[in-house]
mmCIF file of C-alpha atoms in Angstrom:
data_model
loop_
_atom_site.group_PDB
_atom_site.id
_atom_site.type_symbol
_atom_site.label_atom_id
_atom_site.label_comp_id
_atom_site.label_asym_id
_atom_site.label_seq_id
_atom_site.Cartn_x
_atom_site.Cartn_y
_atom_site.Cartn_z
ATOM 1 C CA MET X 34 -37.558 -1.736 -7.049
ATOM 2 C CA ARG X 35 -35.739 -4.283 -9.163
ATOM 3 C CA TYR X 36 -35.887 -8.078 -8.941
ATOM 4 C CA ALA X 37 -32.131 -8.298 -8.367
ATOM 5 C CA ASP X 38 -32.541 -6.200 -5.202
ATOM 6 C CA GLY X 39 -34.436 -9.049 -3.504
ATOM 7 C CA PRO X 40 -37.610 -7.069 -2.822
ATOM 8 C CA THR X 41 -39.403 -8.105 0.335
ATOM 9 C CA VAL X 42 -42.874 -7.729 1.761
ATOM 10 C CA ARG X 43 -44.009 -8.490 5.295
ATOM 11 C CA VAL X 44 -47.228 -8.237 7.238
ATOM 12 C CA ASP X 45 -47.683 -8.595 10.972
ATOM 13 C CA LEU X 46 -50.668 -8.979 13.245
ATOM 14 C CA VAL X 47 -51.220 -9.514 16.951
ATOM 15 C CA VAL X 48 -53.138 -12.685 17.744
ATOM 16 C CA ASN X 49 -54.671 -13.207 21.175
ATOM 17 C CA ALA X 50 -53.941 -16.913 21.477
ATOM 18 C CA PRO X 51 -51.377 -19.149 23.170
ATOM 19 C CA GLU X 52 -47.963 -19.312 21.514
ATOM 20 C CA GLY X 53 -48.246 -23.062 21.039
ATOM 21 C CA ALA X 54 -51.517 -22.771 19.125
ATOM 22 C CA VAL X 55 -50.074 -20.046 16.912
ATOM 23 C CA TRP X 56 -46.936 -22.108 16.258
ATOM 24 C CA ASP X 57 -48.985 -25.176 15.326
ATOM 25 C CA ALA X 58 -50.971 -23.040 12.868
ATOM 26 C CA VAL X 59 -47.995 -21.409 11.133
ATOM 27 C CA ILE X 60 -46.156 -24.696 10.552
ATOM 28 C CA ASP X 61 -49.237 -26.117 8.818
ATOM 29 C CA ILE X 62 -48.293 -25.902 5.131
ATOM 30 C CA ASN X 63 -51.985 -25.626 4.247
ATOM 31 C CA LEU X 64 -52.552 -22.468 6.286
ATOM 32 C CA GLY X 65 -52.247 -20.154 3.272
ATOM 33 C CA ALA X 66 -54.779 -22.197 1.298
ATOM 34 C CA VAL X 67 -57.549 -21.280 3.727
ATOM 35 C CA ALA X 68 -57.765 -17.580 2.923
ATOM 36 C CA GLY X 69 -55.259 -16.775 0.206
ATOM 37 C CA ARG X 70 -56.214 -16.559 -3.442
ATOM 38 C CA GLU X 71 -53.138 -18.160 -4.982
ATOM 39 C CA TYR X 72 -51.780 -20.940 -2.803
ATOM 40 C CA GLN X 73 -54.053 -23.967 -3.079
ATOM 41 C CA GLY X 74 -52.358 -26.214 -0.525
ATOM 42 C CA GLY X 75 -49.568 -28.714 -0.352
ATOM 43 C CA HIS X 76 -48.245 -31.971 0.982
ATOM 44 C CA TRP X 77 -45.000 -33.054 2.579
ATOM 45 C CA LEU X 78 -42.529 -34.916 0.394
ATOM 46 C CA ASP X 79 -40.351 -35.657 3.429
ATOM 47 C CA ASP X 80 -41.124 -36.115 7.106
ATOM 48 C CA GLY X 81 -41.937 -32.550 8.115
ATOM 49 C CA PRO X 82 -42.066 -29.990 9.344
ATOM 50 C CA ARG X 83 -38.375 -29.868 10.160
ATOM 51 C CA LEU X 84 -35.232 -28.207 8.836
ATOM 52 C CA GLY X 85 -34.412 -29.569 5.374
ATOM 53 C CA ALA X 86 -37.825 -31.179 4.796
ATOM 54 C CA ARG X 87 -39.438 -30.588 1.407
ATOM 55 C CA PHE X 88 -43.050 -30.074 0.422
ATOM 56 C CA CYS X 89 -44.952 -29.723 -2.831
ATOM 57 C CA GLY X 90 -47.227 -26.699 -3.092
ATOM 58 C CA ARG X 91 -50.058 -26.168 -5.588
ATOM 59 C CA ASN X 92 -50.769 -22.660 -6.854
ATOM 60 C CA ALA X 93 -53.171 -20.945 -9.238
ATOM 61 C CA HIS X 94 -53.191 -17.426 -10.699
ATOM 62 C CA PRO X 95 -55.593 -16.003 -13.302
ATOM 63 C CA ALA X 96 -52.723 -14.627 -15.411
ATOM 64 C CA ILE X 97 -50.518 -17.741 -15.464
ATOM 65 C CA GLY X 98 -52.718 -20.721 -14.668
ATOM 66 C CA GLU X 99 -51.851 -23.543 -12.273
ATOM 67 C CA TRP X 100 -48.459 -24.877 -11.222
ATOM 68 C CA GLU X 101 -46.651 -26.784 -8.510
ATOM 69 C CA THR X 102 -43.438 -25.947 -6.698
ATOM 70 C CA THR X 103 -41.103 -27.838 -4.417
ATOM 71 C CA SER X 104 -40.042 -25.934 -1.322
ATOM 72 C CA THR X 105 -37.438 -26.730 1.318
ATOM 73 C CA VAL X 106 -37.608 -25.699 4.978
ATOM 74 C CA VAL X 107 -34.559 -23.463 5.478
ATOM 75 C CA ARG X 108 -35.302 -22.173 8.981
ATOM 76 C CA PHE X 109 -37.009 -24.024 11.787
ATOM 77 C CA GLU X 110 -36.711 -22.557 15.265
ATOM 78 C CA GLN X 111 -39.242 -24.390 17.402
ATOM 79 C CA GLY X 112 -41.952 -22.002 18.542
ATOM 80 C CA ARG X 113 -40.360 -18.962 16.857
ATOM 81 C CA ALA X 114 -39.557 -19.143 13.137
ATOM 82 C CA PHE X 115 -40.520 -21.231 10.122
ATOM 83 C CA ALA X 116 -39.178 -20.422 6.629
ATOM 84 C CA TRP X 117 -39.019 -22.164 3.284
ATOM 85 C CA ALA X 118 -37.248 -21.585 -0.012
ATOM 86 C CA VAL X 119 -39.164 -22.159 -3.248
ATOM 87 C CA GLY X 120 -37.196 -24.169 -5.792
ATOM 88 C CA ASP X 121 -33.450 -24.444 -5.318
ATOM 89 C CA PRO X 122 -32.736 -23.667 -1.645
ATOM 90 C CA ASP X 123 -29.336 -22.221 -2.657
ATOM 91 C CA ASP X 124 -30.854 -19.967 -5.347
ATOM 92 C CA PRO X 125 -34.589 -19.771 -4.569
ATOM 93 C CA ALA X 126 -37.303 -18.186 -6.666
ATOM 94 C CA ALA X 127 -38.635 -16.861 -3.348
ATOM 95 C CA THR X 128 -38.243 -17.354 0.372
ATOM 96 C CA TRP X 129 -41.282 -17.226 2.659
ATOM 97 C CA TRP X 130 -41.429 -17.154 6.452
ATOM 98 C CA PHE X 131 -43.440 -16.835 9.626
ATOM 99 C CA GLU X 132 -42.026 -15.487 12.879
ATOM 100 C CA ILE X 133 -43.858 -15.372 16.190
ATOM 101 C CA ASP X 134 -42.990 -13.250 19.198
ATOM 102 C CA PRO X 135 -44.815 -12.911 22.510
ATOM 103 C CA VAL X 136 -46.408 -9.543 23.178
ATOM 104 C CA GLY X 137 -46.605 -8.140 26.704
ATOM 105 C CA THR X 138 -46.277 -10.457 29.681
ATOM 106 C CA ALA X 139 -46.196 -14.231 29.564
ATOM 107 C CA ASP X 140 -49.737 -14.227 30.962
ATOM 108 C CA SER X 141 -51.146 -11.892 28.291
ATOM 109 C CA GLY X 142 -51.505 -14.704 25.747
ATOM 110 C CA ALA X 143 -50.846 -12.391 22.831
ATOM 111 C CA VAL X 144 -48.431 -13.181 20.008
ATOM 112 C CA ARG X 145 -47.191 -11.017 17.140
ATOM 113 C CA VAL X 146 -47.127 -13.049 13.941
ATOM 114 C CA THR X 147 -45.015 -11.798 11.043
ATOM 115 C CA HIS X 148 -45.527 -13.300 7.599
ATOM 116 C CA GLY X 149 -42.938 -12.313 5.013
ATOM 117 C CA ALA X 150 -41.535 -13.182 1.630
ATOM 118 C CA ARG X 151 -38.584 -12.178 -0.540
ATOM 119 C CA LEU X 152 -38.378 -12.459 -4.316
ATOM 120 C CA GLY X 153 -35.356 -14.193 -5.777
ATOM 121 C CA PRO X 154 -32.497 -14.266 -6.135
ATOM 122 C CA GLY X 155 -33.131 -17.230 -8.446
ATOM 123 C CA PRO X 156 -35.428 -17.097 -11.464
ATOM 124 C CA SER X 157 -39.166 -17.244 -10.885
ATOM 125 C CA GLY X 158 -42.426 -16.952 -12.760
ATOM 126 C CA LEU X 159 -41.731 -13.223 -13.059
ATOM 127 C CA THR X 160 -38.495 -13.772 -14.948
ATOM 128 C CA PRO X 161 -40.059 -14.245 -18.427
ATOM 129 C CA ALA X 162 -42.229 -11.125 -18.034
ATOM 130 C CA ILE X 163 -39.261 -9.031 -16.889
ATOM 131 C CA LEU X 164 -37.097 -10.291 -19.755
ATOM 132 C CA ALA X 165 -39.855 -9.526 -22.267
ATOM 133 C CA MET X 166 -40.547 -6.050 -20.844
ATOM 134 C CA PRO X 167 -37.428 -4.816 -19.018
ATOM 135 C CA ASP X 168 -38.726 -1.244 -19.051
ATOM 136 C CA LYS X 169 -41.678 -2.408 -16.884
ATOM 137 C CA GLU X 170 -39.638 -4.393 -14.344
ATOM 138 C CA GLU X 171 -40.379 -2.116 -11.402
ATOM 139 C CA ARG X 172 -44.107 -2.176 -12.129
ATOM 140 C CA ILE X 173 -44.111 -5.974 -12.537
ATOM 141 C CA VAL X 174 -42.267 -6.471 -9.237
ATOM 142 C CA ALA X 175 -44.452 -3.965 -7.347
ATOM 143 C CA ARG X 176 -47.627 -5.603 -8.614
ATOM 144 C CA ARG X 177 -46.430 -9.054 -7.556
ATOM 145 C CA LEU X 178 -45.461 -7.850 -4.097
ATOM 146 C CA GLY X 179 -48.881 -6.226 -3.802
ATOM 147 C CA GLU X 180 -50.553 -9.552 -4.589
ATOM 148 C CA TRP X 181 -48.392 -11.292 -2.022
ATOM 149 C CA GLU X 182 -49.230 -8.668 0.599
ATOM 150 C CA GLN X 183 -52.965 -9.110 0.006
ATOM 151 C CA ASN X 184 -52.668 -12.884 0.390
ATOM 152 C CA MET X 185 -50.496 -12.587 3.516
ATOM 153 C CA THR X 186 -52.943 -10.137 5.089
ATOM 154 C CA ALA X 187 -55.846 -12.497 4.364
ATOM 155 C CA THR X 188 -53.902 -15.469 5.738
ATOM 156 C CA LEU X 189 -53.077 -13.713 9.022
ATOM 157 C CA ALA X 190 -56.619 -12.367 9.401
ATOM 158 C CA SER X 191 -57.977 -15.893 8.943
ATOM 159 C CA LEU X 192 -55.443 -17.246 11.440
ATOM 160 C CA ARG X 193 -56.431 -14.652 14.030
ATOM 161 C CA ALA X 194 -60.161 -15.192 13.506
ATOM 162 C CA ARG X 195 -59.789 -18.964 13.873
ATOM 163 C CA LEU X 196 -57.520 -18.931 16.936
ATOM 164 C CA GLU X 197 -59.268 -16.118 18.788
ATOM 165 C CA HIS X 198 -62.671 -17.691 18.105
ATOM 166 C CA THR X 199 -61.617 -21.042 19.602
ATOM 167 C CA ARG X 200 -60.154 -19.417 22.688
#
């Protein structure tokens, strides 16, 4: 798996909560800060959430320290999909998203939440490591996707626990 291939990871989970409550949770740009290990939270730079709005996110990683990114909302389908591009929206370092879909009947109150992310195509924090060790590119990319998957899984588990507990 090479960086140029736009490697992607996604996690999904069924949450027994009303669609509106799930939607409100996934458009909260601080959701990932609750359970994830890397994302520390953020704040809106523009009036958001809405298509084209930007936010600043704070991150921390033991191997690279702390940094901030500017992200732009690139998909906003009310009640269904929320996605943002990190860095340049035309050549992002990564693109992240949430999608929600009802499960079963309208009365079941269950929603499938998908949390996904794609590396690239623009340069990212991985770029210097890949350039320094091109023979280890696949291992570097796989490790990063594994970290993302762990954080996404923790984020969705926290979301489910919170929303199902308040039901």
